[in-house]
Structure formats: C-alpha cells, structure tokens
C-alpha cells in the first residue's frame, strides 16, 4: 500500500522539481524554474471543504489532502516542513517541551535567541541544501518572525523578505523570482490560525480571514510565469472545542 504524502514531503518535492538531487517529487511539481510554496497556517483540508464558498480560488485548484505530523502544532509541523524530518528527528516535539540537556522548558513560538536555535535543531534545512546548489531561496513573512528562534532553527538558509500584507507579499515574490535563475520561494500567512484561536472556526471574522487568504493565493497565482509551479498547503487544521469539552489541566494534578 502506497504511503500517503505528507507535510514532510512538500519542500523536498519542490527541490526535486528544481533539479536538486537526493529528493523525490512526490507532489508533482514537475520540471520548473520557479517553485513556490504558500503555507496558510491553520487551514486544514477539511476546513477548506466545509467553507469552500468563501475561498473560490483555493476551491477551484486541483488538490488532495496530505498528512501533517504529530503533534499537529505549528512548531512541530514547521519543523517537519523545513527539514523534511518527523518531530522525533528534528526535536521540536510540541508547543512547549523540556530540553533535558539544560532542564529548560522551550516554547518555540516565543523563542528568541536562547537557547541557540542551531544547538536545539542542528539538522540541515531543505532551504540550506537547495541554496548550496546556487538556487535563489526566499522566505516571505512578517518582519517580526525574521530573527525568531523558530525561523532560525527550521527555516534557515533562505533570504528573508519581510512582508505584512498581500501587496507586499506579491512584490516580494516578484522580486524573488526575477533574478534570472531558478528559485524556491516560501510564503507564510498566519491570519487564519490567529483569528481561529481568537474567534473560532466558522465565525464571521474567521470567514473574512479565509477570504483574505484566498485573495492572497489569487494574487500570487496571477503573477506566476509559465515556468513556475505553486503548491498551497497548511501546517495543521483547527476544530472548535466547546466549553463542555475543555479540560482544565490544573484540576488534574496527577497529569502533571
């Protein structure tokens, strides 16, 4: 039985499409000059199917579900996306976890410079491997994430291009793909996840955020050249948890 493709395969597939040896194009980039990956944080496949009317560009695209990782939290998933390794191999095993070497609890989403990102995650990233082949590698996202510990641990090797809104991301992508050679570009969009945590999946604000993400994908798609391919993916999905299903961990001291 064939193994389902997963988030760990996305960057490697792009690298293979760009002609980098040692990778397999399991997701079908094909032979391309410019490979683009747009990651919409928190927009799982099921959510897109349930709310397809609010995302016409995404819904019209050909696609299929792929597997995330366990645990399905952003640090673990981005670690696997960036390295091509499962969390047990790259070491970012949750939203917070104990570093036994220093007896320190690390929360990767709040990580700055201590402990050293390379010390925590020393495995080479796919960006680093691709960049060594002379390919232009860019990462487009909020300026606040450029020097974060998580970025430097699992997404290092790319030229970071700060961009806050759709127009800035489109301009950054245009710049990243206009230097003449092959290029690999990663575009990150956080709003769906952020609004989902604050307002709930399916809420009015969440549907508005989904619409803006769809607008981003449409704008990126419109400026791609014929020798380019773009895959849109997510790190994980989301579900609403009603109050009746919530567990206050402090009420169960035996669990901690």
Short mmCIF file of C-alpha atoms in Angstrom, two decimals:
data_model
loop_
_atom_site.label_atom_id
_atom_site.label_comp_id
_atom_site.label_asym_id
_atom_site.label_seq_id
_atom_site.Cartn_x
_atom_site.Cartn_y
_atom_site.Cartn_z
CA UNK A 1 0.00 0.00 0.00
CA UNK A 2 1.45 3.37 -1.01
CA UNK A 3 2.28 5.73 1.80
CA UNK A 4 0.32 8.99 1.85
CA UNK A 5 2.33 12.10 1.06
CA UNK A 6 2.80 14.44 3.96
CA UNK A 7 3.93 17.86 5.02
CA UNK A 8 7.45 16.44 5.34
CA UNK A 9 7.46 15.92 1.55
CA UNK A 10 6.47 19.41 0.40
CA UNK A 11 9.82 21.21 0.29
CA UNK A 12 11.60 18.10 -0.92
CA UNK A 13 9.17 17.83 -3.83
CA UNK A 14 9.87 21.45 -4.74
CA UNK A 15 13.61 20.82 -4.54
CA UNK A 16 13.28 17.82 -6.86
CA UNK A 17 11.25 19.89 -9.32
CA UNK A 18 14.12 22.38 -9.38
CA UNK A 19 16.59 19.61 -10.20
CA UNK A 20 18.21 19.18 -6.79
CA UNK A 21 19.43 15.63 -6.31
CA UNK A 22 18.51 13.49 -3.34
CA UNK A 23 14.83 14.46 -3.30
CA UNK A 24 11.69 12.93 -4.81
CA UNK A 25 8.93 14.96 -6.45
CA UNK A 26 6.11 13.08 -4.73
CA UNK A 27 3.69 16.01 -5.02
CA UNK A 28 4.16 16.64 -8.74
CA UNK A 29 5.88 19.98 -9.13
CA UNK A 30 7.35 18.82 -12.42
CA UNK A 31 10.40 20.37 -14.07
CA UNK A 32 10.14 24.04 -13.10
CA UNK A 33 12.24 27.18 -12.99
CA UNK A 34 10.42 28.68 -10.02
CA UNK A 35 8.83 26.66 -7.20
CA UNK A 36 6.53 28.47 -4.77
CA UNK A 37 5.00 27.12 -1.57
CA UNK A 38 2.31 29.17 0.14
CA UNK A 39 1.55 27.93 3.66
CA UNK A 40 -1.75 29.05 5.19
CA UNK A 41 -1.37 28.43 8.91
CA UNK A 42 -4.36 26.58 10.35
CA UNK A 43 -6.32 25.89 7.14
CA UNK A 44 -6.66 22.13 7.08
CA UNK A 45 -8.18 20.28 4.13
CA UNK A 46 -11.49 19.57 5.87
CA UNK A 47 -11.95 23.23 6.78
CA UNK A 48 -11.46 24.25 3.17
CA UNK A 49 -14.03 21.71 2.00
CA UNK A 50 -16.55 22.88 4.60
CA UNK A 51 -16.17 26.56 3.71
CA UNK A 52 -15.35 26.31 0.00
CA UNK A 53 -17.78 29.06 -0.99
CA UNK A 54 -15.64 31.60 0.86
CA UNK A 55 -12.45 30.56 -0.96
CA UNK A 56 -13.21 30.26 -4.69
CA UNK A 57 -9.59 30.33 -5.85
CA UNK A 58 -8.49 27.62 -3.45
CA UNK A 59 -11.59 25.55 -4.11
CA UNK A 60 -11.06 25.67 -7.87
CA UNK A 61 -7.49 24.41 -7.61
CA UNK A 62 -6.70 20.74 -8.04
CA UNK A 63 -5.60 19.15 -4.82
CA UNK A 64 -5.84 16.40 -2.25
CA UNK A 65 -5.25 16.04 1.48
CA UNK A 66 -1.80 15.26 2.84
CA UNK A 67 -0.81 14.23 6.34
CA UNK A 68 0.51 16.69 8.88
CA UNK A 69 2.60 15.45 11.81
CA UNK A 70 2.04 14.59 15.46
CA UNK A 71 1.56 16.69 17.42
CA UNK A 72 -0.24 18.92 14.93
CA UNK A 73 1.03 22.17 16.37
CA UNK A 74 2.81 24.86 14.38
CA UNK A 75 6.35 24.42 15.81
CA UNK A 76 6.36 20.67 15.19
CA UNK A 77 4.75 20.99 11.77
CA UNK A 78 7.01 23.81 10.56
CA UNK A 79 9.99 21.86 11.84
CA UNK A 80 8.98 18.93 9.65
CA UNK A 81 8.17 21.20 6.72
CA UNK A 82 11.57 22.89 6.90
CA UNK A 83 13.74 19.84 7.49
CA UNK A 84 11.79 17.01 5.88
CA UNK A 85 12.06 15.12 9.18
CA UNK A 86 9.44 13.97 11.66
CA UNK A 87 9.30 15.76 15.04
CA UNK A 88 11.13 12.98 16.82
CA UNK A 89 14.09 13.57 14.49
CA UNK A 90 14.19 17.39 14.40
CA UNK A 91 13.36 17.69 18.09
CA UNK A 92 10.57 20.30 18.14
CA UNK A 93 8.05 17.98 19.71
CA UNK A 94 5.30 20.38 20.75
CA UNK A 95 4.13 23.88 21.55
CA UNK A 96 6.30 23.63 24.66
CA UNK A 97 8.64 20.89 25.81
CA UNK A 98 11.54 20.17 28.12
CA UNK A 99 15.12 20.34 26.89
CA UNK A 100 16.74 17.64 29.04
CA UNK A 101 20.27 18.93 28.40
CA UNK A 102 19.51 22.21 30.18
CA UNK A 103 16.34 21.32 32.13
CA UNK A 104 14.72 24.26 30.33
CA UNK A 105 11.16 24.43 29.02
CA UNK A 106 11.16 25.79 25.46
CA UNK A 107 8.12 27.43 23.85
CA UNK A 108 9.14 27.74 20.18
CA UNK A 109 6.52 30.36 19.27
CA UNK A 110 8.06 32.71 21.86
CA UNK A 111 11.65 31.70 21.14
CA UNK A 112 14.23 34.40 20.53
CA UNK A 113 17.93 33.55 20.84
CA UNK A 114 18.29 31.43 23.96
CA UNK A 115 18.86 28.55 23.69
CA UNK A 116 20.74 28.60 20.41
CA UNK A 117 18.42 27.56 17.55
CA UNK A 118 21.20 25.63 15.83
CA UNK A 119 22.07 23.82 19.06
CA UNK A 120 18.46 22.75 19.52
CA UNK A 121 17.92 21.82 15.85
CA UNK A 122 21.29 21.10 14.16
CA UNK A 123 19.96 19.13 11.18
CA UNK A 124 20.32 20.90 7.82
CA UNK A 125 17.16 22.50 6.48
CA UNK A 126 15.99 21.88 2.94
CA UNK A 127 16.44 25.59 2.28
CA UNK A 128 20.14 25.24 3.13
CA UNK A 129 20.55 22.22 0.86
CA UNK A 130 18.81 23.94 -2.06
CA UNK A 131 20.71 27.22 -1.61
CA UNK A 132 24.03 25.34 -1.83
CA UNK A 133 23.06 24.41 -5.40
CA UNK A 134 23.05 28.06 -6.42
CA UNK A 135 19.26 28.35 -6.36
CA UNK A 136 17.66 31.57 -5.11
CA UNK A 137 15.84 30.67 -1.87
CA UNK A 138 13.48 33.15 -0.24
CA UNK A 139 11.16 33.17 2.76
CA UNK A 140 8.36 35.75 2.79
CA UNK A 141 6.56 36.59 6.02
CA UNK A 142 6.09 39.13 8.81
CA UNK A 143 9.14 41.12 9.87
CA UNK A 144 8.58 40.03 13.47
CA UNK A 145 9.47 36.43 12.54
CA UNK A 146 12.71 37.13 10.71
CA UNK A 147 15.02 36.66 13.71
CA UNK A 148 12.82 34.35 15.74
CA UNK A 149 14.31 31.19 17.16
CA UNK A 150 11.82 29.06 15.24
CA UNK A 151 12.76 30.64 11.91
CA UNK A 152 16.47 30.20 12.57
CA UNK A 153 16.02 26.63 13.76
CA UNK A 154 13.95 25.13 10.97
CA UNK A 155 13.73 27.67 8.11
CA UNK A 156 17.29 28.97 7.96
CA UNK A 157 19.08 29.09 4.63
CA UNK A 158 16.56 31.34 2.89
CA UNK A 159 16.82 35.07 2.30
CA UNK A 160 14.10 36.54 4.49
CA UNK A 161 11.87 39.07 2.75
CA UNK A 162 9.63 40.89 5.27
CA UNK A 163 6.05 41.44 4.11
CA UNK A 164 2.98 42.32 6.14
CA UNK A 165 0.07 42.33 3.68
CA UNK A 166 -0.96 40.79 0.38
CA UNK A 167 0.53 43.51 -1.82
CA UNK A 168 3.90 43.33 -0.06
CA UNK A 169 3.97 39.56 -0.41
CA UNK A 170 3.23 39.78 -4.12
CA UNK A 171 6.02 42.32 -4.60
CA UNK A 172 8.39 40.15 -2.58
CA UNK A 173 7.56 37.11 -4.69
CA UNK A 174 8.08 39.10 -7.87
CA UNK A 175 11.49 40.21 -6.63
CA UNK A 176 12.43 36.68 -5.55
CA UNK A 177 11.65 35.21 -8.96
CA UNK A 178 13.07 37.94 -11.20
CA UNK A 179 16.82 37.39 -10.92
CA UNK A 180 17.06 35.07 -13.90
CA UNK A 181 17.95 31.75 -12.30
CA UNK A 182 15.97 29.04 -10.59
CA UNK A 183 14.20 29.95 -7.38
CA UNK A 184 12.42 28.40 -4.40
CA UNK A 185 10.10 30.74 -2.51
CA UNK A 186 8.14 30.11 0.68
CA UNK A 187 5.22 32.42 1.51
CA UNK A 188 3.75 32.28 5.03
CA UNK A 189 0.29 33.57 6.04
CA UNK A 190 -0.71 33.42 9.72
CA UNK A 191 -4.10 35.14 9.87
CA UNK A 192 -6.44 32.15 9.62
CA UNK A 193 -4.81 30.47 12.61
CA UNK A 194 -4.68 33.67 14.65
CA UNK A 195 -8.32 34.55 14.04
CA UNK A 196 -9.41 30.96 14.59
CA UNK A 197 -7.88 30.92 18.05
CA UNK A 198 -9.50 34.24 18.91
CA UNK A 199 -12.95 33.96 17.32
CA UNK A 200 -13.46 30.30 16.44
CA UNK A 201 -13.57 28.39 13.19
CA UNK A 202 -16.51 29.35 11.01
CA UNK A 203 -17.11 32.65 12.78
CA UNK A 204 -17.61 35.86 10.80
CA UNK A 205 -14.06 37.08 11.45
CA UNK A 206 -12.69 33.65 10.52
CA UNK A 207 -14.59 33.57 7.23
CA UNK A 208 -13.29 37.06 6.46
CA UNK A 209 -9.75 35.83 7.15
CA UNK A 210 -10.32 32.85 4.86
CA UNK A 211 -11.46 35.21 2.13
CA UNK A 212 -8.31 37.31 2.50
CA UNK A 213 -6.14 34.18 2.33
CA UNK A 214 -7.94 33.20 -0.86
CA UNK A 215 -7.20 36.68 -2.19
CA UNK A 216 -3.53 36.19 -1.38
CA UNK A 217 -3.39 32.93 -3.31
CA UNK A 218 -5.20 34.52 -6.26
CA UNK A 219 -2.75 37.44 -6.31
CA UNK A 220 0.29 35.17 -6.11
CA UNK A 221 -1.07 32.93 -8.83
CA UNK A 222 -1.70 35.86 -11.14
CA UNK A 223 1.95 36.92 -11.22
CA UNK A 224 3.49 33.47 -11.72
CA UNK A 225 5.22 32.81 -15.02
CA UNK A 226 4.54 29.75 -17.17
CA UNK A 227 7.72 28.07 -15.95
CA UNK A 228 6.54 28.25 -12.33
CA UNK A 229 4.50 25.98 -10.08
CA UNK A 230 2.87 26.76 -6.75
CA UNK A 231 1.59 24.45 -4.05
CA UNK A 232 -0.67 25.80 -1.30
CA UNK A 233 -0.66 23.85 1.94
CA UNK A 234 -1.18 24.19 5.68
CA UNK A 235 0.65 23.08 8.78
CA UNK A 236 -2.49 21.79 10.51
CA UNK A 237 -6.24 22.30 10.73
CA UNK A 238 -8.45 23.52 13.57
CA UNK A 239 -11.59 22.43 15.42
CA UNK A 240 -13.81 24.35 17.79
CA UNK A 241 -13.80 23.00 21.33
CA UNK A 242 -16.99 23.83 23.27
CA UNK A 243 -16.68 24.66 26.99
CA UNK A 244 -18.23 21.31 27.90
CA UNK A 245 -15.31 19.51 26.27
CA UNK A 246 -12.48 21.56 27.77
CA UNK A 247 -10.24 20.14 30.47
CA UNK A 248 -8.51 22.46 32.94
CA UNK A 249 -5.17 20.74 33.38
CA UNK A 250 -4.62 22.36 36.79
CA UNK A 251 -7.68 20.45 38.01
CA UNK A 252 -5.89 17.17 37.36
CA UNK A 253 -2.57 17.33 39.23
CA UNK A 254 -1.90 13.65 38.56
CA UNK A 255 -1.46 14.51 34.87
CA UNK A 256 1.34 16.95 35.63
#
